[in-house]
Tab-separated table of C-alpha atoms in Angstrom:
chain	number	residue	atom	x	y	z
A	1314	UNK	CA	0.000	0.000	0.000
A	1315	UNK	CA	2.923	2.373	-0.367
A	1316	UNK	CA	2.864	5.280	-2.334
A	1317	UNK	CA	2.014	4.939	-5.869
A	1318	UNK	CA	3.868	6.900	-8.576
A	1319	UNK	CA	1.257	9.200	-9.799
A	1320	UNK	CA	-1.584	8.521	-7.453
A	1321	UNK	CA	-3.065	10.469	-5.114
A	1322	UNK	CA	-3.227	10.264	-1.363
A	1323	UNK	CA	-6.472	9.729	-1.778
A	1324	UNK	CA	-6.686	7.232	-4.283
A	1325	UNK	CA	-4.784	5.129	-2.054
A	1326	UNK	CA	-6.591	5.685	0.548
A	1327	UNK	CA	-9.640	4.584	-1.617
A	1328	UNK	CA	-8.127	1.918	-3.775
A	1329	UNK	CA	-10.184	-0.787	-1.805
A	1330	UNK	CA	-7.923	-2.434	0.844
A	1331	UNK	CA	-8.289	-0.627	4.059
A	1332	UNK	CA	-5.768	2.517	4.760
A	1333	UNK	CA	-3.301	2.094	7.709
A	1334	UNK	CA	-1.117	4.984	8.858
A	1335	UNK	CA	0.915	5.717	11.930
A	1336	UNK	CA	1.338	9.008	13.646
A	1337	UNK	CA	4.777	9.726	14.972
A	1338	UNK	CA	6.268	12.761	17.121
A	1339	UNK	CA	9.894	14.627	16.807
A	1340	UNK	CA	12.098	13.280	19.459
A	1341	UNK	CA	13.607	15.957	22.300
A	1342	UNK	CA	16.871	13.876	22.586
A	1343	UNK	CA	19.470	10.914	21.407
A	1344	UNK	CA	17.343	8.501	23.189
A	1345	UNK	CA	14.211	9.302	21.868
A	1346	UNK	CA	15.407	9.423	18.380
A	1347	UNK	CA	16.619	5.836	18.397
A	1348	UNK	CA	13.173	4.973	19.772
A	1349	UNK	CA	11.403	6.796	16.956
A	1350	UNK	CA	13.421	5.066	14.409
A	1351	UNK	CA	13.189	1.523	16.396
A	1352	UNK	CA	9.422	1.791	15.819
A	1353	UNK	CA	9.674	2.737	12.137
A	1354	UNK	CA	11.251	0.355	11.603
A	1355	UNK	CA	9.230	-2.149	13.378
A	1356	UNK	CA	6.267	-0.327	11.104
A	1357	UNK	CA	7.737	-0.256	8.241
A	1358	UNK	CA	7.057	-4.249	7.253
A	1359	UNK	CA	2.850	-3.475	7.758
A	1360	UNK	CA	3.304	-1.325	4.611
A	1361	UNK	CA	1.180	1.825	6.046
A	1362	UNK	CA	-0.471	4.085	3.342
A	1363	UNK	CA	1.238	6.805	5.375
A	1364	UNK	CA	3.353	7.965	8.322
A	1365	UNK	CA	2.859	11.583	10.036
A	1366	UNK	CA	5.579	13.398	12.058
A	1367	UNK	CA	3.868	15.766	14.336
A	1368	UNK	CA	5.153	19.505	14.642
A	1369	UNK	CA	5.264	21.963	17.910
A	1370	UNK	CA	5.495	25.344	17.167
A	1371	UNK	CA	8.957	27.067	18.154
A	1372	UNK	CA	12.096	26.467	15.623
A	1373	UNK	CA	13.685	23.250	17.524
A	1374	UNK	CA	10.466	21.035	16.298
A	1375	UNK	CA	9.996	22.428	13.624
A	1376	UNK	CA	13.138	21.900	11.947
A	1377	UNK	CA	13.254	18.307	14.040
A	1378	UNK	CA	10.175	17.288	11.809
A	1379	UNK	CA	11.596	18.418	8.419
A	1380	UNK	CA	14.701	16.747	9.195
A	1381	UNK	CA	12.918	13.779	10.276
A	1382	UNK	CA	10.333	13.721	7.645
A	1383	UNK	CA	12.893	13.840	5.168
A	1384	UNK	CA	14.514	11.207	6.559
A	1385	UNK	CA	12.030	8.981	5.761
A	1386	UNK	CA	10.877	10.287	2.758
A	1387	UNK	CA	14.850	9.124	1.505
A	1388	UNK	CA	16.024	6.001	3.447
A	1389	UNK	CA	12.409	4.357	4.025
A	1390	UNK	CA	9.412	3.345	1.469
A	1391	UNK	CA	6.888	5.288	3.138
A	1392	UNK	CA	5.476	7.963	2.512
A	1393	UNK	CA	5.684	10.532	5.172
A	1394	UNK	CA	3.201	13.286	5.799
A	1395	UNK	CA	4.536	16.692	7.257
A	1396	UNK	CA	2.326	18.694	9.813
A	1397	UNK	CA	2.016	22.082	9.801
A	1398	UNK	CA	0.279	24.296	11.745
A	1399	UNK	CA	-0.200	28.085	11.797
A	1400	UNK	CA	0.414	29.076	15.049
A	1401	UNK	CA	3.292	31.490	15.169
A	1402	UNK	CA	4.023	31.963	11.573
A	1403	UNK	CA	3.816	34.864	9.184
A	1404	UNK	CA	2.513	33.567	5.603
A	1405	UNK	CA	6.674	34.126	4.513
A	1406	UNK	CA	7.623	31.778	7.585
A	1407	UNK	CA	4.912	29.165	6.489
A	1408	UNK	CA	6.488	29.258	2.484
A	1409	UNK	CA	10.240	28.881	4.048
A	1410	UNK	CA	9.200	25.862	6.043
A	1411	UNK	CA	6.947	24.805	2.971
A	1412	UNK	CA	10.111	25.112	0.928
A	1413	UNK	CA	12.227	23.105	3.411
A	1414	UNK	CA	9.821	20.425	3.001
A	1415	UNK	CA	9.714	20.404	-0.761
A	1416	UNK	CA	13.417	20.290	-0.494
A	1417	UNK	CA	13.720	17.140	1.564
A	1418	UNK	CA	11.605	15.427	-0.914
A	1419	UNK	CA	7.764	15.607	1.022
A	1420	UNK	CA	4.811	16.868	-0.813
A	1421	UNK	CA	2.592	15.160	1.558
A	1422	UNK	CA	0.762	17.599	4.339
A	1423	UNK	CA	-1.886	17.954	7.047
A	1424	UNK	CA	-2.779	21.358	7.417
A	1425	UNK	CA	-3.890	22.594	10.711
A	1426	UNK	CA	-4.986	25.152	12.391
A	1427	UNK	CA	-2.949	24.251	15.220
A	1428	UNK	CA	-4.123	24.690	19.476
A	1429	UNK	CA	-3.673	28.301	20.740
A	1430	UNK	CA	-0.625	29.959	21.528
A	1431	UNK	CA	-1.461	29.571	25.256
A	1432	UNK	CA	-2.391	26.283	25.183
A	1433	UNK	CA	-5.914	24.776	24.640
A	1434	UNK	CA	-8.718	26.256	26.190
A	1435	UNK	CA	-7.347	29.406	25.583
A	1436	UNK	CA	-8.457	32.197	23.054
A	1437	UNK	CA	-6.817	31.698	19.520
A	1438	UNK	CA	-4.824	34.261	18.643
A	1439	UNK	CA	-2.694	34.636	15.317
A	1440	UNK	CA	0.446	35.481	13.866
A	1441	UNK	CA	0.738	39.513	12.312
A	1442	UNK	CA	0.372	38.603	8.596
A	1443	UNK	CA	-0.602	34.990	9.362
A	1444	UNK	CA	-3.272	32.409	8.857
A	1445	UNK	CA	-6.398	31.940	11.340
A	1446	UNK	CA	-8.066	28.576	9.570
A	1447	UNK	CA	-6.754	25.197	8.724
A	1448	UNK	CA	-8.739	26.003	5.113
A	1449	UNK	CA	-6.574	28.807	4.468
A	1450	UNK	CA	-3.679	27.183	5.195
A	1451	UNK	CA	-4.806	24.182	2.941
A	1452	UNK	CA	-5.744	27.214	0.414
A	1453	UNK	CA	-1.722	28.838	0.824
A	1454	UNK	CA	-0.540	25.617	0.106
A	1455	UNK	CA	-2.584	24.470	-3.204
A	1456	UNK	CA	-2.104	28.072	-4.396
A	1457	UNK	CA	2.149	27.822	-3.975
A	1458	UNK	CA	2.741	24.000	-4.228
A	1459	UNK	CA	2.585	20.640	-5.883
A	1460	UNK	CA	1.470	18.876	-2.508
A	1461	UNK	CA	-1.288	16.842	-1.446
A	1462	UNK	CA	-3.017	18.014	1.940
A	1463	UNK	CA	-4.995	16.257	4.364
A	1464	UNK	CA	-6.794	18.208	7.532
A	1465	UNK	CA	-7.809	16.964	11.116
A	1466	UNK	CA	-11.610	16.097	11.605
A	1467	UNK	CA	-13.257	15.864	15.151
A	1468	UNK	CA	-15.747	13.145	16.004
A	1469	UNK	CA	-17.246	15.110	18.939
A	1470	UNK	CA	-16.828	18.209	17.383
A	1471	UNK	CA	-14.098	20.928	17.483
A	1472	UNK	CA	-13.425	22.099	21.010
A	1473	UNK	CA	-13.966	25.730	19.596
A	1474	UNK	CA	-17.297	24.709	17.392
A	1475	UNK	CA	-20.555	26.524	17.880
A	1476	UNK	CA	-22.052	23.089	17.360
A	1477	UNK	CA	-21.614	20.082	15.342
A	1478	UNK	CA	-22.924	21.161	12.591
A	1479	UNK	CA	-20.914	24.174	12.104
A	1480	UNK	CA	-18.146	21.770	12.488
A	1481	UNK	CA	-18.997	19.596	9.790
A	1482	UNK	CA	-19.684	23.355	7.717
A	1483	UNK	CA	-15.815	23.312	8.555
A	1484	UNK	CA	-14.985	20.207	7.171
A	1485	UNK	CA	-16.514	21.059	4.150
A	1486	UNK	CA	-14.712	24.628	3.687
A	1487	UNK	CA	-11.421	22.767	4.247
A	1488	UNK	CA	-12.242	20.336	1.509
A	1489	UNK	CA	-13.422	23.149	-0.977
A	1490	UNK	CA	-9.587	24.600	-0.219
A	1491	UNK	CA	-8.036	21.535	-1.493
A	1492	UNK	CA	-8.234	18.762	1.171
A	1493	UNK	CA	-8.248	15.570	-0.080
A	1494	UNK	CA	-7.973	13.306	2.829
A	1495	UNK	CA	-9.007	13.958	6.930
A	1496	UNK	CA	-7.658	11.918	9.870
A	1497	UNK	CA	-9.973	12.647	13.171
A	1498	UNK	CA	-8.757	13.491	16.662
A	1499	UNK	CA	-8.569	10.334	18.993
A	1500	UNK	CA	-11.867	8.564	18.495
A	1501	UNK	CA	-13.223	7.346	21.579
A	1502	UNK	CA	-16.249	5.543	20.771
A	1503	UNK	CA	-16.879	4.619	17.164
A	1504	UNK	CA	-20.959	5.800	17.083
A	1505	UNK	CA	-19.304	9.825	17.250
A	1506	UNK	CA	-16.604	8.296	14.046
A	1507	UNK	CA	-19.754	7.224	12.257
A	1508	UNK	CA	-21.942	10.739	13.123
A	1509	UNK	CA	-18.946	12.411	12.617
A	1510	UNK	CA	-19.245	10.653	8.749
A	1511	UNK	CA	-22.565	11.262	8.234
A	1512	UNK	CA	-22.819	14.755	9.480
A	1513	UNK	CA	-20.230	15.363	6.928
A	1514	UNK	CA	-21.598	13.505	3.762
A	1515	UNK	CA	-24.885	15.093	4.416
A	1516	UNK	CA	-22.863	18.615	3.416
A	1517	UNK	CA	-21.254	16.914	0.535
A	1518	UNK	CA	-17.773	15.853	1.899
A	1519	UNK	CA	-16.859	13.117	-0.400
A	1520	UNK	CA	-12.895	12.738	0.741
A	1521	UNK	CA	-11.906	9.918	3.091
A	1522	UNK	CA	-12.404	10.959	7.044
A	1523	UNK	CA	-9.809	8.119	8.885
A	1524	UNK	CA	-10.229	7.910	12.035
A	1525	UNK	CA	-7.689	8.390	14.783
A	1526	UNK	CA	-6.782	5.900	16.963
A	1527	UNK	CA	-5.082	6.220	20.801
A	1528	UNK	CA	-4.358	2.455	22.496
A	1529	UNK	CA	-5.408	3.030	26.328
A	1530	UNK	CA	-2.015	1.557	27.758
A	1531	UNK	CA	-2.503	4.495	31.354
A	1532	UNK	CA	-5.425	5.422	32.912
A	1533	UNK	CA	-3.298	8.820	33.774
A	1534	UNK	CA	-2.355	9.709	30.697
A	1535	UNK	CA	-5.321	8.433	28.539
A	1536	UNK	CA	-7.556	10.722	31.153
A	1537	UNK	CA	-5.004	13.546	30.095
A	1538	UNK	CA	-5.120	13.444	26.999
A	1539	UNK	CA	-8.938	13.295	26.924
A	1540	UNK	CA	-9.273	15.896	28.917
A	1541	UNK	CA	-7.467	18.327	26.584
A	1542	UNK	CA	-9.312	17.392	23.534
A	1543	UNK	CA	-12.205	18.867	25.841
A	1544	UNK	CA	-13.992	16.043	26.180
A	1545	UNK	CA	-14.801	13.104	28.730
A	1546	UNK	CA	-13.841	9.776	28.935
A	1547	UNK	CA	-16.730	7.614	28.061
A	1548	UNK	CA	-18.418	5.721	30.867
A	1549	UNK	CA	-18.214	2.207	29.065
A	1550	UNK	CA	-14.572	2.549	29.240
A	1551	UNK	CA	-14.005	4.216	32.470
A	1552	UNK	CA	-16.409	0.906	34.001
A	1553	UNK	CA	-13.911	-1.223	32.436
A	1554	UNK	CA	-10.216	0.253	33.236
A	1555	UNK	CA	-11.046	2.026	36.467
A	1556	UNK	CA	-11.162	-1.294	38.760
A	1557	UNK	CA	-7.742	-2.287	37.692
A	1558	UNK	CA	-5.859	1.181	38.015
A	1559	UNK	CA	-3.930	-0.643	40.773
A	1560	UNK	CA	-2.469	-3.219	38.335
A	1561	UNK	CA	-0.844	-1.830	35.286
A	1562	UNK	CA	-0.212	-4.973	33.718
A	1563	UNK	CA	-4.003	-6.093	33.677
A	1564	UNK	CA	-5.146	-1.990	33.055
A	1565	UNK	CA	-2.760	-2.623	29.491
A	1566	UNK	CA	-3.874	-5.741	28.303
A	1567	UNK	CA	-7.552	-4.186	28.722
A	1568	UNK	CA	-7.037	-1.145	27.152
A	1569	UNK	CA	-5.450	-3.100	24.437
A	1570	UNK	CA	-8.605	-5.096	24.128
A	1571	UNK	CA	-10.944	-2.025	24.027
A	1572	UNK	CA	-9.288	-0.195	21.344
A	1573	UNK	CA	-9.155	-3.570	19.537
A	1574	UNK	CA	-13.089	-3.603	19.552
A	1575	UNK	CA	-13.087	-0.055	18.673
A	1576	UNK	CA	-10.870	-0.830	15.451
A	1577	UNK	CA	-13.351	-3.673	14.592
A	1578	UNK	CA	-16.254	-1.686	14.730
A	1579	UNK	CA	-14.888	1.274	12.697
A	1580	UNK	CA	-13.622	-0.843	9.972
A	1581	UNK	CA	-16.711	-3.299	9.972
A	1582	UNK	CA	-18.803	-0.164	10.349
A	1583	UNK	CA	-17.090	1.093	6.510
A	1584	UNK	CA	-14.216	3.471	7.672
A	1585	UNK	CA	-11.867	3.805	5.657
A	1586	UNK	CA	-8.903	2.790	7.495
A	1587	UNK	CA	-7.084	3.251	10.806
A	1588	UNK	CA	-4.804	5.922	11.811
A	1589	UNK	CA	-2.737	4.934	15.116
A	1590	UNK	CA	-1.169	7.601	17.237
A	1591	UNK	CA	1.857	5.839	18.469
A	1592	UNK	CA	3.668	7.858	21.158
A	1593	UNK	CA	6.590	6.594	18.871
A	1594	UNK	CA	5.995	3.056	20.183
A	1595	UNK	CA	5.446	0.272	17.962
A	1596	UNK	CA	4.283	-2.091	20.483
A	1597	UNK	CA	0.821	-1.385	21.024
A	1598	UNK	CA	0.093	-1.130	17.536
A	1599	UNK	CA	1.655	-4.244	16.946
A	1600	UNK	CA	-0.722	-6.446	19.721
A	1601	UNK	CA	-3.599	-4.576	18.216
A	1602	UNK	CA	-3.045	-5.337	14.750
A	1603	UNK	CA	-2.072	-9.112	15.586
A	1604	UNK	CA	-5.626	-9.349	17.470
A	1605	UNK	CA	-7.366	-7.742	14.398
A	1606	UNK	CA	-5.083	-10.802	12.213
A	1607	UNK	CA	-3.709	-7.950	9.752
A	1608	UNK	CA	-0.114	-9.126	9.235
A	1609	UNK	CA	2.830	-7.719	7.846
């Protein structure tokens, strides 16, 4: 399922076997880079459609992800999409670091608004002479480059939306820019993935919506981390992980086997693949994808 000469992200995505992608993150150190290429590696053999590298805003991730997306666009055969976001940046700082990853041989990226300077929850606030929407950005780059762009989708909603609907409005505008290809925020119970879809279609959004993927391997983290998308940890779950917070081992295994029923009901359910957020661990996936009998 690797990248096709001359077809489109989305083609792929489409071309009838179900889309696979893994979500990586630019390492802060030594250690953490030979981790992040220990788990491409380990990847690599399941043939994703895709890989992502994630992208902070500040100069030290940045340049991490173009360094590291380039990386793998030369010494791997996947196909690695950039992130970009437009917190921070003037439009002339988003066409450098467009231009850096042109130059290092990626033309695949997911265009996003990007959470507030301040951190989420806060007011957004942009850049002098920069970009407020992740439709203008996909807009900036179809105008200036020969790149295919995907955007992020929310199964609950943005945590800024006026309501679901205007959400899905969203998803259209971003798609009428030039997106050809959405991945969602963590899903956390596949009935939101499948409103999410059908909110969306009724507007006319035609392009693939993948949904996003977090293994529960922490009750700490996994409340975290749900807790800054704004939302709340369904009840279903918490019923099941709660009563073993005292024994990691056990909380794992279980989390393992909830997001395995979540990735069985998505793709019997018709999504169009998985995305996995790995945490630049391969493990996880790996137990999840052997449970689900997809092989590399």
């Amino acid at each position: 399922m690797t990248q096709g000469h001359g077809r489109s992200m989305r083609e792929l995505i489409e071309s009838g076997a179900k889309s696979f992608s893994f979500e990586f993150f630019p390492p802060k150190d030594e250690a953490g880079e030979e981790r992040l290429w220990r788990a491409i590696t380990e990847l690599e053999p399941y043939q994703p459609t895709f890989v992502s590298v994630t992208y902070g805003a500040g100069g030290s991730s940045r340049d991490a992800t173009v360094r590291i997306t380039g990386r793998i666009a030369r010494e791997t055969s996947l196909t690695p999409v950039a992130h970009l976001t437009c917190v921070g940046h003037s439009r002339a700082e988003l066409a450098d670091i467009l231009d850096a990853y042109r130059d290092a041989g990626v033309d695949h990226i997911l265009a996003l608004r990007g959470d507030p300077p301040g951190g989420p929850h806060t007011e957004w606030v942009g850049a002098d002479d920069g970009l407020h929407h992740a439709s203008e950005l996909v807009s900036f780059i179809k105008e200036h480059y020969d790149a295919a762009v995907g955007v992020a989708a929310f199964p609950e909603g943005h945590i800024d939306a006026e309501s679901l609907e205007q959400d899905a409005s969203v998803l259209r505008a971003k798609q009428d820019a030039g997106a050809e290809f959405a991945v969602t925020e963590m899903v956390l119970r596949a009935s939101d993935y499948f409103a999410l879809a059908e909110r969306a279609r009724a507007l006319g959004v035609d392009m693939p919506i993948i949904p996003g993927i977090m293994p529960i391997l922490n009750l700490n983290s996994m409340s975290r981390m749900v807790e800054l998308s704004g939302r709340e940890m369904p009840d279903e779950i918490r019923a099941r992980i709660e009563p073993l917070a005292e024994t990691p081992a056990e909380l794992r295994a279980e989390g393992i086997r909830i997001s395995t029923e979540l990735c069985q009901a998505l793709l019997e359910g018709g999504a169009p693949g998985l995305h996995f957020y790995t945490l630049n661990f391969s493990k996880a996936t790996r137990e999840i994808f052997a449970a689900l009998q997809i092989t590399a």
